[in-house]
Amino acid sequence: MSTAFAKPTLTDAASTNGAAAGAARGTVTPLGAHIGARIDGITLGEHLDPATISLIRQALLEHKVIFFRGQNHLDNDSQYEFAQLLGTPTTAHPTVKSHGAKVLPIDSDLGKANSWHTDVTFVDRIPKASILRAVQLPEYGGSTTWASGVAAYNGLPDPLKALAENLWARHTNVYDYAATSAERLTEDRTAAYREEFQSTYFETEHPVVRVHPETGERTLVLGHFVKNFVGLSTEQSNGVFKLLQDHAIKLEYTTRWNWEAGDVAIWDNRATQHYAIADYDNQYRRLERITLAGDIPVNIHGERSRSIAGDASEYSVIEGAVAAEGASNNS
């Protein structure tokens, strides 16, 4: 089942909102053919007008991850207020709750996320986007790379597309991406973080190819939270996962960002994987992440992801569910 889709453009966004709110400020510079763009001329915060928010939204849909330099004025509160303009923030994390309810610290003292993953795919309602702000950075290293699941899907040969479109993967939180670093649990804080990460077990079956709820594009849903593929043996799952994952992270489908203090990155978590590169020795690195609520993935046949274990309702609403319920009650 396929749906015709006209891809939104930045011009569309400006013309839609420009009459009411003035022309959107900001220039968008693509960083590659498939993924990544830098946006200049915008000071992020809760004050932004609708046209500028529309420009940011459309740039995110088109480029999958967008970057802003020089946002040093932001703190956790103003970052959260800005995030509310783009969607409904989740709590910081489904299981990691000891570091605050709104903002999750990406803190190298707790581990290093040097593994390809999409955030929180072990719950049924995969977050739609993350907003990450650089706070303290090492003198060298510590960049982050994103890969486009849409470009990866489009680049598959037809026989592999057919395979991926009919596969389901089980995702779990039994492995903590923040503890798969070189330390290998040699420090007490890292071990405690991993224990908290796994304190409530989650398992969800997601389609390997989902239909993006806003663009209609098809995108691969992979990353290291995948435990196995439904209906395949462990050996078969490992072989198929390596085949698809290696393809998904080809350099042609990626963009790499070298952080500066005050930088903000926003990525479409429904259409990307990312990898924080642990090449900064024992230097300290800290960023702050706010996550936005998403929907339950749907495959090309209209089938929705299935929760096997764990209740994510306290972590996140399901985007669109409240509005849909209200419309139903008023009908």
mmCIF file of N, CA and C in Angstrom, residues 206-263:
data_model
loop_
_atom_site.group_PDB
_atom_site.id
_atom_site.type_symbol
_atom_site.label_atom_id
_atom_site.label_comp_id
_atom_site.label_asym_id
_atom_site.label_seq_id
_atom_site.Cartn_x
_atom_site.Cartn_y
_atom_site.Cartn_z
ATOM 1 N N HIS A 206 8.953 -3.736 16.081
ATOM 2 C CA HIS A 206 8.799 -2.653 15.107
ATOM 3 C C HIS A 206 9.034 -3.187 13.695
ATOM 4 N N PRO A 207 8.338 -2.623 12.709
ATOM 5 C CA PRO A 207 8.668 -2.958 11.318
ATOM 6 C C PRO A 207 10.054 -2.430 10.979
ATOM 7 N N VAL A 208 10.798 -3.160 10.194
ATOM 8 C CA VAL A 208 12.125 -2.709 9.777
ATOM 9 C C VAL A 208 12.013 -1.546 8.792
ATOM 10 N N VAL A 209 10.907 -1.497 8.067
ATOM 11 C CA VAL A 209 10.618 -0.343 7.200
ATOM 12 C C VAL A 209 9.322 0.288 7.689
ATOM 13 N N ARG A 210 9.404 1.537 8.120
ATOM 14 C CA ARG A 210 8.208 2.262 8.535
ATOM 15 C C ARG A 210 7.911 3.370 7.535
ATOM 16 N N VAL A 211 6.656 3.801 7.513
ATOM 17 C CA VAL A 211 6.242 4.931 6.685
ATOM 18 C C VAL A 211 6.267 6.178 7.553
ATOM 19 N N HIS A 212 7.039 7.169 7.142
ATOM 20 C CA HIS A 212 7.148 8.404 7.928
ATOM 21 C C HIS A 212 5.780 9.067 8.013
ATOM 22 N N PRO A 213 5.311 9.410 9.224
ATOM 23 C CA PRO A 213 3.942 9.916 9.368
ATOM 24 C C PRO A 213 3.705 11.295 8.773
ATOM 25 N N GLU A 214 4.759 12.069 8.520
ATOM 26 C CA GLU A 214 4.583 13.410 7.958
ATOM 27 C C GLU A 214 4.950 13.482 6.485
ATOM 28 N N THR A 215 5.981 12.776 6.074
ATOM 29 C CA THR A 215 6.435 12.902 4.684
ATOM 30 C C THR A 215 5.957 11.757 3.797
ATOM 31 N N GLY A 216 5.565 10.641 4.385
ATOM 32 C CA GLY A 216 5.192 9.479 3.595
ATOM 33 C C GLY A 216 6.372 8.683 3.081
ATOM 34 N N GLU A 217 7.590 9.125 3.384
ATOM 35 C CA GLU A 217 8.780 8.403 2.936
ATOM 36 C C GLU A 217 8.914 7.076 3.690
ATOM 37 N N ARG A 218 9.587 6.129 3.076
ATOM 38 C CA ARG A 218 9.900 4.871 3.740
ATOM 39 C C ARG A 218 11.310 4.962 4.316
ATOM 40 N N THR A 219 11.477 4.471 5.544
ATOM 41 C CA THR A 219 12.758 4.593 6.217
ATOM 42 C C THR A 219 13.056 3.329 7.009
ATOM 43 N N LEU A 220 14.331 2.992 7.109
ATOM 44 C CA LEU A 220 14.755 1.812 7.858
ATOM 45 C C LEU A 220 14.788 2.105 9.348
ATOM 46 N N VAL A 221 14.315 1.165 10.154
ATOM 47 C CA VAL A 221 14.356 1.265 11.618
ATOM 48 C C VAL A 221 15.270 0.156 12.117
ATOM 49 N N LEU A 222 16.509 0.527 12.457
ATOM 50 C CA LEU A 222 17.496 -0.461 12.876
ATOM 51 C C LEU A 222 18.203 0.042 14.139
ATOM 52 N N GLY A 223 19.515 -0.111 14.226
ATOM 53 C CA GLY A 223 20.251 0.326 15.402
ATOM 54 C C GLY A 223 20.449 -0.797 16.406
ATOM 55 N N HIS A 224 21.310 -0.537 17.429
ATOM 56 C CA HIS A 224 21.754 -1.641 18.270
ATOM 57 C C HIS A 224 20.752 -2.071 19.336
ATOM 58 N N PHE A 225 19.590 -1.431 19.432
ATOM 59 C CA PHE A 225 18.559 -1.941 20.334
ATOM 60 C C PHE A 225 17.831 -3.144 19.731
ATOM 61 N N VAL A 226 18.141 -3.475 18.473
ATOM 62 C CA VAL A 226 17.529 -4.652 17.852
ATOM 63 C C VAL A 226 18.089 -5.916 18.493
ATOM 64 N N LYS A 227 17.179 -6.762 18.992
ATOM 65 C CA LYS A 227 17.544 -8.040 19.607
ATOM 66 C C LYS A 227 17.590 -9.151 18.563
ATOM 67 N N ASN A 228 16.575 -9.223 17.739
ATOM 68 C CA ASN A 228 16.504 -10.238 16.686
ATOM 69 C C ASN A 228 15.343 -9.885 15.756
ATOM 70 N N PHE A 229 15.216 -10.638 14.673
ATOM 71 C CA PHE A 229 14.099 -10.477 13.749
ATOM 72 C C PHE A 229 13.069 -11.570 14.002
ATOM 73 N N VAL A 230 11.804 -11.185 13.979
ATOM 74 C CA VAL A 230 10.715 -12.117 14.239
ATOM 75 C C VAL A 230 10.712 -13.205 13.164
ATOM 76 N N GLY A 231 10.678 -14.476 13.618
ATOM 77 C CA GLY A 231 10.606 -15.595 12.688
ATOM 78 C C GLY A 231 11.935 -16.102 12.197
ATOM 79 N N LEU A 232 13.044 -15.416 12.562
ATOM 80 C CA LEU A 232 14.373 -15.852 12.147
ATOM 81 C C LEU A 232 15.147 -16.385 13.340
ATOM 82 N N SER A 233 16.050 -17.316 13.090
ATOM 83 C CA SER A 233 16.915 -17.821 14.145
ATOM 84 C C SER A 233 17.937 -16.758 14.528
ATOM 85 N N THR A 234 18.653 -17.000 15.613
ATOM 86 C CA THR A 234 19.683 -16.059 16.039
ATOM 87 C C THR A 234 20.734 -15.884 14.952
ATOM 88 N N GLU A 235 21.173 -16.972 14.360
ATOM 89 C CA GLU A 235 22.179 -16.892 13.309
ATOM 90 C C GLU A 235 21.651 -16.136 12.099
ATOM 91 N N GLN A 236 20.422 -16.427 11.692
ATOM 92 C CA GLN A 236 19.832 -15.714 10.560
ATOM 93 C C GLN A 236 19.648 -14.235 10.875
ATOM 94 N N SER A 237 19.182 -13.945 12.088
ATOM 95 C CA SER A 237 18.992 -12.548 12.497
ATOM 96 C C SER A 237 20.305 -11.789 12.446
ATOM 97 N N ASN A 238 21.360 -12.383 12.960
ATOM 98 C CA ASN A 238 22.655 -11.704 12.975
ATOM 99 C C ASN A 238 23.136 -11.409 11.560
ATOM 100 N N GLY A 239 22.952 -12.368 10.658
ATOM 101 C CA GLY A 239 23.393 -12.170 9.279
ATOM 102 C C GLY A 239 22.604 -11.086 8.561
ATOM 103 N N VAL A 240 21.278 -11.112 8.714
ATOM 104 C CA VAL A 240 20.431 -10.119 8.056
ATOM 105 C C VAL A 240 20.655 -8.741 8.664
ATOM 106 N N PHE A 241 20.796 -8.688 9.999
ATOM 107 C CA PHE A 241 21.036 -7.389 10.641
ATOM 108 C C PHE A 241 22.331 -6.767 10.129
ATOM 109 N N LYS A 242 23.389 -7.539 10.071
ATOM 110 C CA LYS A 242 24.662 -6.996 9.587
ATOM 111 C C LYS A 242 24.541 -6.498 8.154
ATOM 112 N N LEU A 243 23.848 -7.241 7.324
ATOM 113 C CA LEU A 243 23.657 -6.844 5.932
ATOM 114 C C LEU A 243 22.955 -5.494 5.835
ATOM 115 N N LEU A 244 21.829 -5.357 6.549
ATOM 116 C CA LEU A 244 21.040 -4.125 6.460
ATOM 117 C C LEU A 244 21.705 -2.969 7.205
ATOM 118 N N GLN A 245 22.266 -3.253 8.395
ATOM 119 C CA GLN A 245 22.879 -2.187 9.179
ATOM 120 C C GLN A 245 24.127 -1.641 8.497
ATOM 121 N N ASP A 246 24.954 -2.512 7.959
ATOM 122 C CA ASP A 246 26.147 -2.032 7.248
ATOM 123 C C ASP A 246 25.760 -1.145 6.070
ATOM 124 N N HIS A 247 24.683 -1.515 5.392
ATOM 125 C CA HIS A 247 24.203 -0.674 4.284
ATOM 126 C C HIS A 247 23.689 0.666 4.803
ATOM 127 N N ALA A 248 22.977 0.652 5.922
ATOM 128 C CA ALA A 248 22.327 1.866 6.427
ATOM 129 C C ALA A 248 23.316 2.935 6.851
ATOM 130 N N ILE A 249 24.526 2.539 7.218
ATOM 131 C CA ILE A 249 25.499 3.517 7.731
ATOM 132 C C ILE A 249 26.620 3.788 6.717
ATOM 133 N N LYS A 250 26.371 3.501 5.439
ATOM 134 C CA LYS A 250 27.343 3.870 4.415
ATOM 135 C C LYS A 250 27.628 5.370 4.499
ATOM 136 N N LEU A 251 28.856 5.758 4.271
ATOM 137 C CA LEU A 251 29.251 7.159 4.423
ATOM 138 C C LEU A 251 28.408 8.095 3.572
ATOM 139 N N GLU A 252 27.962 7.621 2.407
ATOM 140 C CA GLU A 252 27.149 8.464 1.521
ATOM 141 C C GLU A 252 25.846 8.902 2.165
ATOM 142 N N TYR A 253 25.388 8.148 3.147
ATOM 143 C CA TYR A 253 24.103 8.432 3.788
ATOM 144 C C TYR A 253 24.266 9.183 5.111
ATOM 145 N N THR A 254 25.468 9.666 5.395
ATOM 146 C CA THR A 254 25.752 10.252 6.714
ATOM 147 C C THR A 254 26.198 11.699 6.625
ATOM 148 N N THR A 255 26.140 12.360 7.793
ATOM 149 C CA THR A 255 26.755 13.672 7.976
ATOM 150 C C THR A 255 27.381 13.692 9.357
ATOM 151 N N ARG A 256 28.474 14.405 9.496
ATOM 152 C CA ARG A 256 29.230 14.439 10.770
ATOM 153 C C ARG A 256 29.343 15.880 11.245
ATOM 154 N N TRP A 257 29.055 16.083 12.529
ATOM 155 C CA TRP A 257 29.062 17.434 13.106
ATOM 156 C C TRP A 257 30.150 17.538 14.165
ATOM 157 N N ASN A 258 31.025 18.533 14.000
ATOM 158 C CA ASN A 258 32.054 18.837 14.982
ATOM 159 C C ASN A 258 31.531 19.931 15.909
ATOM 160 N N TRP A 259 31.262 19.558 17.138
ATOM 161 C CA TRP A 259 30.577 20.436 18.082
ATOM 162 C C TRP A 259 31.429 21.623 18.520
ATOM 163 N N GLU A 260 30.741 22.753 18.734
ATOM 164 C CA GLU A 260 31.285 23.904 19.441
ATOM 165 C C GLU A 260 30.331 24.233 20.578
ATOM 166 N N ALA A 261 30.847 24.827 21.648
ATOM 167 C CA ALA A 261 30.001 25.177 22.787
ATOM 168 C C ALA A 261 28.849 26.065 22.317
ATOM 169 N N GLY A 262 27.643 25.757 22.772
ATOM 170 C CA GLY A 262 26.469 26.516 22.375
ATOM 171 C C GLY A 262 25.773 25.988 21.144
ATOM 172 N N ASP A 263 26.317 24.977 20.511
ATOM 173 C CA ASP A 263 25.655 24.375 19.352
ATOM 174 C C ASP A 263 24.390 23.635 19.785
#
